[in-house]
Short mmCIF file of C-alpha atoms and ligand atoms in Angstrom, two decimals:
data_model
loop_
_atom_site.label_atom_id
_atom_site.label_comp_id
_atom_site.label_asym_id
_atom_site.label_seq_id
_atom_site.Cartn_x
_atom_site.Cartn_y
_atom_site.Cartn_z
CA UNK A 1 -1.38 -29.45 6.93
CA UNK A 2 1.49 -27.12 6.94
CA UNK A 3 3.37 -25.47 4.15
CA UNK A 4 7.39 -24.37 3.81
CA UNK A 5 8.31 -20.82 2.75
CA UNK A 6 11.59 -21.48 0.82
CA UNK A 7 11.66 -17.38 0.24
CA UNK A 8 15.03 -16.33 -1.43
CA UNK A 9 16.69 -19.86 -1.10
CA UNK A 10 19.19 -18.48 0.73
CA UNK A 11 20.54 -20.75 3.48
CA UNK A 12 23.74 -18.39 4.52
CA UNK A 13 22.28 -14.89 3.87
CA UNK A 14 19.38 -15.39 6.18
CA UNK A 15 20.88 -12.94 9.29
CA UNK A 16 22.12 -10.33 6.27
CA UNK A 17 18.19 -10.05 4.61
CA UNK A 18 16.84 -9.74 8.30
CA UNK A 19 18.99 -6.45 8.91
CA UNK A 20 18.38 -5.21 5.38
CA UNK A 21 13.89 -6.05 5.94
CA UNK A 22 13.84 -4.63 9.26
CA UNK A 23 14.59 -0.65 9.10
CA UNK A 24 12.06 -1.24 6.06
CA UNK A 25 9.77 -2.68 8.26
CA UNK A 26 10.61 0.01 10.68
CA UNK A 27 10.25 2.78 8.68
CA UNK A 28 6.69 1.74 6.88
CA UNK A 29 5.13 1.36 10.31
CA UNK A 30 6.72 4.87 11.78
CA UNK A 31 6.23 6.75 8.85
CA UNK A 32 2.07 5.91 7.84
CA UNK A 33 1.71 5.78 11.92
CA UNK A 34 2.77 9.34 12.14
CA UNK A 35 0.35 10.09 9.17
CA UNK A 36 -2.68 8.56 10.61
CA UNK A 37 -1.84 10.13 13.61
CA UNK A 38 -1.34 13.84 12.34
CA UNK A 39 -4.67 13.47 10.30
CA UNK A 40 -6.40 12.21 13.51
CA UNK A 41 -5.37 15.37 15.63
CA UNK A 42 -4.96 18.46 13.54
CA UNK A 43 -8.47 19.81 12.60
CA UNK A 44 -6.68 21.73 9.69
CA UNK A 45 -6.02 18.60 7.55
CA UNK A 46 -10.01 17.44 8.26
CA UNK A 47 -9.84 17.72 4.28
CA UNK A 48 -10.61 15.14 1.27
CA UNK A 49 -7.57 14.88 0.27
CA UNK A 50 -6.07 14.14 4.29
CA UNK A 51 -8.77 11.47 4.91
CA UNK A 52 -7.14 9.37 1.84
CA UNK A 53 -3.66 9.39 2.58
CA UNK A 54 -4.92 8.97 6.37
CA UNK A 55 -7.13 5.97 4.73
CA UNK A 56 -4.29 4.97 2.44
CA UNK A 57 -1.71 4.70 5.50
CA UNK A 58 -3.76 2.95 7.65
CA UNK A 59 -4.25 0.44 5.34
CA UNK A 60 -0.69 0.23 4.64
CA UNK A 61 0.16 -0.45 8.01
CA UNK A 62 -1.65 -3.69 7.75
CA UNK A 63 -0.85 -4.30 4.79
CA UNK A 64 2.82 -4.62 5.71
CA UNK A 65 2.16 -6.14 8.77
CA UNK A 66 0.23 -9.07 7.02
CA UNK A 67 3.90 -10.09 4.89
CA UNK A 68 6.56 -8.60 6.76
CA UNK A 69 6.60 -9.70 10.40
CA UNK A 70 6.43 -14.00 9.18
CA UNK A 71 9.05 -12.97 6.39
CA UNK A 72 11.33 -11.11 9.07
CA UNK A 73 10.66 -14.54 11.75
CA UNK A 74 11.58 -16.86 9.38
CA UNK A 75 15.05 -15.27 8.55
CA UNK A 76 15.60 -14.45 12.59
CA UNK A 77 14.76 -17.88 13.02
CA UNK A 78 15.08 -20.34 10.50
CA UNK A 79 11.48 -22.30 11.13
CA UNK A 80 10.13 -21.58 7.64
CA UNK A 81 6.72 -23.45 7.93
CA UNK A 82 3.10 -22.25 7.90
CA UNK A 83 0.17 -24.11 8.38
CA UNK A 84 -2.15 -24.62 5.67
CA UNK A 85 -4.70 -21.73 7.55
CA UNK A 86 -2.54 -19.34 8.38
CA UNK A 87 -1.51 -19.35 4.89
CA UNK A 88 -4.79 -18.79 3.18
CA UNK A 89 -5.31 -16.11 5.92
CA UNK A 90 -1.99 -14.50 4.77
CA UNK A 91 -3.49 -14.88 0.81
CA UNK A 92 -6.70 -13.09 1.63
CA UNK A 93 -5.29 -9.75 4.24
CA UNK A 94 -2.48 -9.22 1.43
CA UNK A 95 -5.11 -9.93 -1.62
CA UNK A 96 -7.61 -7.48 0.15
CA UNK A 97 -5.32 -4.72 1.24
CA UNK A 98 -3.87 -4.85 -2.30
CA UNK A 99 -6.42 -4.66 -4.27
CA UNK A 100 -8.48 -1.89 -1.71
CA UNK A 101 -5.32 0.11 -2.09
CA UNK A 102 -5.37 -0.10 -6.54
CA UNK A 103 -8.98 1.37 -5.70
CA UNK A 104 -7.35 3.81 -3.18
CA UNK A 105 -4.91 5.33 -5.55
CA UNK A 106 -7.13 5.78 -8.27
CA UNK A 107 -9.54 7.92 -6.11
CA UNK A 108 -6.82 9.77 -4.97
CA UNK A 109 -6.21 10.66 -8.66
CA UNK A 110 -9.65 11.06 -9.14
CA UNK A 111 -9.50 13.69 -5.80
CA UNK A 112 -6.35 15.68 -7.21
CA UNK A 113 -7.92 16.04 -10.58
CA UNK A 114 -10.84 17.42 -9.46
CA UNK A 115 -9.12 20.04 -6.78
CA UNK A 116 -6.59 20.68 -9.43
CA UNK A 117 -8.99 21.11 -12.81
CA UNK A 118 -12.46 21.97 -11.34
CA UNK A 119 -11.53 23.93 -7.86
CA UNK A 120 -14.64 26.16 -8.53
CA UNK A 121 -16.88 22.92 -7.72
CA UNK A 122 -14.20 20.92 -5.78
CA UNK A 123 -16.01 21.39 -2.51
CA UNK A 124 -19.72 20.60 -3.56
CA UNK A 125 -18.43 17.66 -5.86
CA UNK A 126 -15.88 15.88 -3.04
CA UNK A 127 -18.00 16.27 0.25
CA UNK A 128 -18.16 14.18 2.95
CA UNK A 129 -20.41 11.88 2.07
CA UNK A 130 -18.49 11.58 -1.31
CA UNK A 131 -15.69 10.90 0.37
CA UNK A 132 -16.77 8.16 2.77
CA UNK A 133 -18.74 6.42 -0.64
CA UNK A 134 -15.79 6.53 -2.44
CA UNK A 135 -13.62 4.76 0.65
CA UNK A 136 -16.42 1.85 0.85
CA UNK A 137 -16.51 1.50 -2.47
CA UNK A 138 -12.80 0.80 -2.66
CA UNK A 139 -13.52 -1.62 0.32
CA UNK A 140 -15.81 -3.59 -1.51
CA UNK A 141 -14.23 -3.66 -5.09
CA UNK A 142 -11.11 -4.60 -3.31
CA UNK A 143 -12.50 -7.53 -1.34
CA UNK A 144 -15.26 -8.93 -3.66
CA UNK A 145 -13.09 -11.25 -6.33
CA UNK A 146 -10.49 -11.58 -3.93
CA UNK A 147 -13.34 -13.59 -1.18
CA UNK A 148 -14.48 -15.59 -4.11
CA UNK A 149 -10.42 -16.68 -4.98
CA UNK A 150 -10.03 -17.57 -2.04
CA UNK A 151 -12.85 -19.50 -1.44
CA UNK A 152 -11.89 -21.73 -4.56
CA UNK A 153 -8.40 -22.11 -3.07
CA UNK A 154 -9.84 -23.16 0.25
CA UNK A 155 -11.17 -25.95 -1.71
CA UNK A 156 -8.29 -27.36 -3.32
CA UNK A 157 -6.81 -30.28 -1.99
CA UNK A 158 -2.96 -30.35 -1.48
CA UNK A 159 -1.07 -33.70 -1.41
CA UNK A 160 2.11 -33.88 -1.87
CA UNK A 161 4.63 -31.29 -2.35
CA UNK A 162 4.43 -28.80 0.29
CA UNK A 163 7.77 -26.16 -0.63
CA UNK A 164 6.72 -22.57 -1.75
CA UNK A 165 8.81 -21.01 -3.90
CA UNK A 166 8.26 -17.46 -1.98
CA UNK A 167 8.62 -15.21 0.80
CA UNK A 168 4.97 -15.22 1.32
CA UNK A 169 1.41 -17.54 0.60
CA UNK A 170 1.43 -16.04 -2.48
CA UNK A 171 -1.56 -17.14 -5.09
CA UNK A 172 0.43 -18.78 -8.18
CA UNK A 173 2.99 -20.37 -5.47
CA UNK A 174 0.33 -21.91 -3.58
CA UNK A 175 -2.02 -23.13 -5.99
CA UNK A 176 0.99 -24.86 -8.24
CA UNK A 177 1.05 -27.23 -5.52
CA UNK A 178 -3.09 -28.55 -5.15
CA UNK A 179 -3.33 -31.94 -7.29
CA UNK A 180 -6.61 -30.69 -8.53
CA UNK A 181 -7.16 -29.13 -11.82
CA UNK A 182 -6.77 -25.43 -11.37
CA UNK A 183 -7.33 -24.20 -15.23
CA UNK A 184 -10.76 -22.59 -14.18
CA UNK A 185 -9.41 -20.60 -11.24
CA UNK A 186 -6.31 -19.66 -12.69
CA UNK A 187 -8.88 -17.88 -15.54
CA UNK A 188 -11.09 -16.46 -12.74
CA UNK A 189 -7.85 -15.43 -11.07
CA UNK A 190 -6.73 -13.54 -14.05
CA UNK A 191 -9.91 -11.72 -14.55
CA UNK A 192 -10.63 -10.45 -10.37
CA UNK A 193 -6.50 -9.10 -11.17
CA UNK A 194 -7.23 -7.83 -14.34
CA UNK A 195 -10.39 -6.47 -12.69
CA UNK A 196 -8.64 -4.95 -9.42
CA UNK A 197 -5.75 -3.34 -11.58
CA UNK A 198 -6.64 -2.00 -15.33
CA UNK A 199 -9.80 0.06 -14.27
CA UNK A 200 -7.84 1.67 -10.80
CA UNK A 201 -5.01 2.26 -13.24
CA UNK A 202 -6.91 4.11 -16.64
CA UNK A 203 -8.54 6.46 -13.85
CA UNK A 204 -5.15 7.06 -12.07
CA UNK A 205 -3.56 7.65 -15.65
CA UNK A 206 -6.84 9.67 -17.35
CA UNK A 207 -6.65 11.72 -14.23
CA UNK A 208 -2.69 12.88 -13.96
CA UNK A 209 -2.89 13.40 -18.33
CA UNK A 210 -5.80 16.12 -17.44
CA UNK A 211 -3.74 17.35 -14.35
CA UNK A 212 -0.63 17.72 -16.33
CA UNK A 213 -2.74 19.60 -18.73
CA UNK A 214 -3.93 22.13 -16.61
CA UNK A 215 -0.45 22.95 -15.26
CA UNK A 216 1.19 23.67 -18.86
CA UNK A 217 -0.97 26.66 -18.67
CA UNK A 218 0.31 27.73 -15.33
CA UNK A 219 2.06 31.04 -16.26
CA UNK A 220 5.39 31.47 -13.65
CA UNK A 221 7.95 28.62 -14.52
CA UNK A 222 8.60 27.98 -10.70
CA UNK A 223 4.88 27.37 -10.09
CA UNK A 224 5.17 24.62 -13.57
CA UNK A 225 8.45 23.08 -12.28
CA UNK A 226 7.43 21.98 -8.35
CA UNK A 227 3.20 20.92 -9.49
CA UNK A 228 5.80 18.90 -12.12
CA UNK A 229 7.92 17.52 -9.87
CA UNK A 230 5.30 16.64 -7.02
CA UNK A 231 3.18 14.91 -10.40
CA UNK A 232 6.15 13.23 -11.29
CA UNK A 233 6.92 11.50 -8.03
CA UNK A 234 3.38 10.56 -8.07
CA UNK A 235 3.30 9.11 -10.73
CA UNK A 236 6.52 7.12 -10.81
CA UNK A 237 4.98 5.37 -7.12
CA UNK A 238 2.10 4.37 -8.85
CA UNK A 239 3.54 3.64 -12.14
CA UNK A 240 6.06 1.10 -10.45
CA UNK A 241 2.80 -0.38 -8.27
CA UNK A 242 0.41 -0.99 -10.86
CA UNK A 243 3.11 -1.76 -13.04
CA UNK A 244 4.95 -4.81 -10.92
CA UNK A 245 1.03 -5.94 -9.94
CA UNK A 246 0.12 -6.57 -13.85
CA UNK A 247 3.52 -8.17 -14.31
CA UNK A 248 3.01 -10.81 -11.68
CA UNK A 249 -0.62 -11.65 -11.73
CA UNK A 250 -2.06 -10.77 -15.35
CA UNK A 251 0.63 -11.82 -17.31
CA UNK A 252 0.73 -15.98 -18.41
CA UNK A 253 2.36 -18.09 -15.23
CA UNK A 254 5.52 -19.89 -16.87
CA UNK A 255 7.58 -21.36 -14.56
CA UNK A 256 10.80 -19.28 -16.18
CA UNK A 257 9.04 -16.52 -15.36
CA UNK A 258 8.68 -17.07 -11.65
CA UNK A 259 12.10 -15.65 -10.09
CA UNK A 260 11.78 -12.29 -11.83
CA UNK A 261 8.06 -12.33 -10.67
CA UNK A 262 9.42 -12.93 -6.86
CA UNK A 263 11.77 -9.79 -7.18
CA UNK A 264 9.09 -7.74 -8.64
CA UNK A 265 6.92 -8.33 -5.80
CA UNK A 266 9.17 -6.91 -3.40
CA UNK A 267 7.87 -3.48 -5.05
CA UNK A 268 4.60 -4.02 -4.52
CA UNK A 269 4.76 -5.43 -1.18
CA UNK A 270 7.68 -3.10 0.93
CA UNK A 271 8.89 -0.56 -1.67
CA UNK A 272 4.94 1.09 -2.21
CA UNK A 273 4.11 0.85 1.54
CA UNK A 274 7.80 2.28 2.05
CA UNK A 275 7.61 5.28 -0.03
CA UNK A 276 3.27 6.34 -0.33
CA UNK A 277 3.93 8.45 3.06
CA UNK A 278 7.11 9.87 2.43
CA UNK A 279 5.85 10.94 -2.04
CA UNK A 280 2.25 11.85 -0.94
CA UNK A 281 2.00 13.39 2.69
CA UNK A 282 5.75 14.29 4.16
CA UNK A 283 6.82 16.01 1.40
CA UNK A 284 3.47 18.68 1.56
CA UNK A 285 3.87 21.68 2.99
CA UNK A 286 1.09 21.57 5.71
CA UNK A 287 2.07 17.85 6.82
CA UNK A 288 5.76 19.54 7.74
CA UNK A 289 3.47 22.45 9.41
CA UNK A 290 1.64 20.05 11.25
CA UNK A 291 5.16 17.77 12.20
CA UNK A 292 6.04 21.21 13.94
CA UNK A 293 3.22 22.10 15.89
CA UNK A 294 2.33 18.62 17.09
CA UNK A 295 6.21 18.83 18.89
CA UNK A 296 6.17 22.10 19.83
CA UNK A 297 2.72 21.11 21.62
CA UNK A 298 4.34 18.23 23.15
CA UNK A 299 7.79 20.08 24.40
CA UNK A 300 5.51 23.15 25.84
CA UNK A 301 3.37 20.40 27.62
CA UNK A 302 6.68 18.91 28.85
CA UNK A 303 8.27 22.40 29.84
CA UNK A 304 4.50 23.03 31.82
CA UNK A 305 4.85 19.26 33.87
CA UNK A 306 8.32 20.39 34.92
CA UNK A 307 6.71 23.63 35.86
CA UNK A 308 3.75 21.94 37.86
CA UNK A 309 6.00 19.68 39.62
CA UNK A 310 7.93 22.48 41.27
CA UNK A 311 5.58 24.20 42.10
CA UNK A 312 4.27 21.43 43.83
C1 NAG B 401 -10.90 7.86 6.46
O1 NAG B 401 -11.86 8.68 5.79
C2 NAG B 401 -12.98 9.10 6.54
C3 NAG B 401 -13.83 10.02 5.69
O2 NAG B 401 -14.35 9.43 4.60
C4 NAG B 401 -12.57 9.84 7.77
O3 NAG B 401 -13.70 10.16 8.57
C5 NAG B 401 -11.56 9.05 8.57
O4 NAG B 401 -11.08 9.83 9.62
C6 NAG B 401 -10.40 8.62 7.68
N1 NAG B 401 -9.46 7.81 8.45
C7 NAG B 401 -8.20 8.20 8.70
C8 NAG B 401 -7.39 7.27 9.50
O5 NAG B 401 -7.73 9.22 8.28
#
């Protein structure tokens, strides 16, 4: 019926990892909030490139939201168990939302490549019909194998041993403890992550080789060094993404393995959702345009109420 999160197995430094998880916490939510919100209200970033990190952050809110707020209870409050549904429910949101986002980055890539190396058929290629495909199509590749994983694991019976070795209802942690014979969907788990991550991940790579390409011929070195820096920090989010994902889930489960595997998830679940805004969006030019205008909006509208109200 009900499972026990054992997360870092730290008795004593439960208070200490709640005030180090929080401002992360904090700081996800603020930062792909403000992104969502910019792309929602200034008709200058109605562009393809906008409506993915807009896409991207929204998903990332929920994303944290499914891992974070349990993890950040349990160390506030010590009561470490879950029951048996709201644990599968925790195993599908993250499994969904992580492998919609693999999808997400690679047509991102995919985006980039084709403003950065084709602009002269950039618009006609990414419209808006492109763009809304491409977003479904993420939806569905992401949520396909992951529905059909789950619905295995719903079937498993559990019996005895009830501890999870993890901050969250992770899929190797969970299905450890079923007394059934799992060798056929540990195999079919290997091939949905296998699935989710290599393809999302050639694209992502094929795309930033061809990207890189184009800006060696770039003539002026300061133009070369910032689309090389902005590339760079791209790719290092991604590369540490992708890279912890494969670690954890495609590579063999033995047991030595399995603390090194819990510290490499905290990449993929806080340090990705942490960072994507502030790499992709905050660091652009027209997002810090936008930051401006959206406050000088509110302040005038401010300054006008004070104005209204003595007058009145
Ligand atoms: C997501 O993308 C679609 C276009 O495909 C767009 O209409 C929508 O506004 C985007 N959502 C956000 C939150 O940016």
């Amino acid at each position: 019926m009900e499972f026990i999160l054992l997360d870092f197995n730290t008795e004593d430094l439960q208070i200490l990892l709640f005030i180090l998880f929080l401002p992360v916490y904090v700081v996800t939510m603020a930062g792909n909030v403000l992104i969502v919100i910019l792309v929602a209200f200034n008709p200058h970033l109605h562009t393809p490139m906008y409506f993915f990190l807009g896409n991207l952050s929204c998903l990332e809110t929920c994303y944290s939201s499914a891992i974070l707020p349990r993890m950040l209870f349990g160390f506030l409050s010590g009561d470490k168990t879950i029951s048996f549904s709201a644990c599968l429910a925790q195993l599908y949101l993250f499994g969904v939302l992580a492998g919609t986002e693999c999808y997400f980055l690679a047509v991102m890539s995919y985006d980039r490549y084709l403003a950065i190396c084709k602009p002269l058929h950039y618009t006609m290629l990414m419209n808006g019909r492109v763009c809304s495909l491409l977003i479904a199509v993420s939806w569905i590749c992401g949520s396909l194998g992951i529905s059909v994983l789950i619905f295995l694991v719903s079937q498993l019976t559990f019996c005895g041993p009830n501890k999870i070795n993890h901050f969250f209802c992770d899929f190797t942690p969970v299905i450890r403890l079923s007394c059934n014979d799992t060798a056929l969907i540990e195999i079919i788990a290997f091939t949905v992550s296998f699935v989710c991550t290599l393809p999302p991940l050639l694209i992502t790579l094929t795309s930033y080789v061809c990207i890189i390409h184009s800006i060696l011929r770039i003539p002026s070195t300061t133009g070369k060094q910032k689309a090389f820096s902005t590339c760079s920090s791209h790719l290092t989010v991604v590369s540490c993404f992708y890279g912890s994902l494969m670690i954890v889930y495609v590579l063999p489960n033995i047991s030595s393995l399995s603390e090194v595997k819990k510290l490499l998830s905290l990449f993929y679940t806080l340090l990705t959702p942490l960072l994507n805004p502030l790499i992709y969006s905050l660091r652009n030019k027209e997002v810090k345009e936008a930051v401006r205008k959206t406050f000088r909006k509110l302040h005038k509208l401010k300054i006008q109420k004070r104005e209204n109200k003595r007058k009145f």
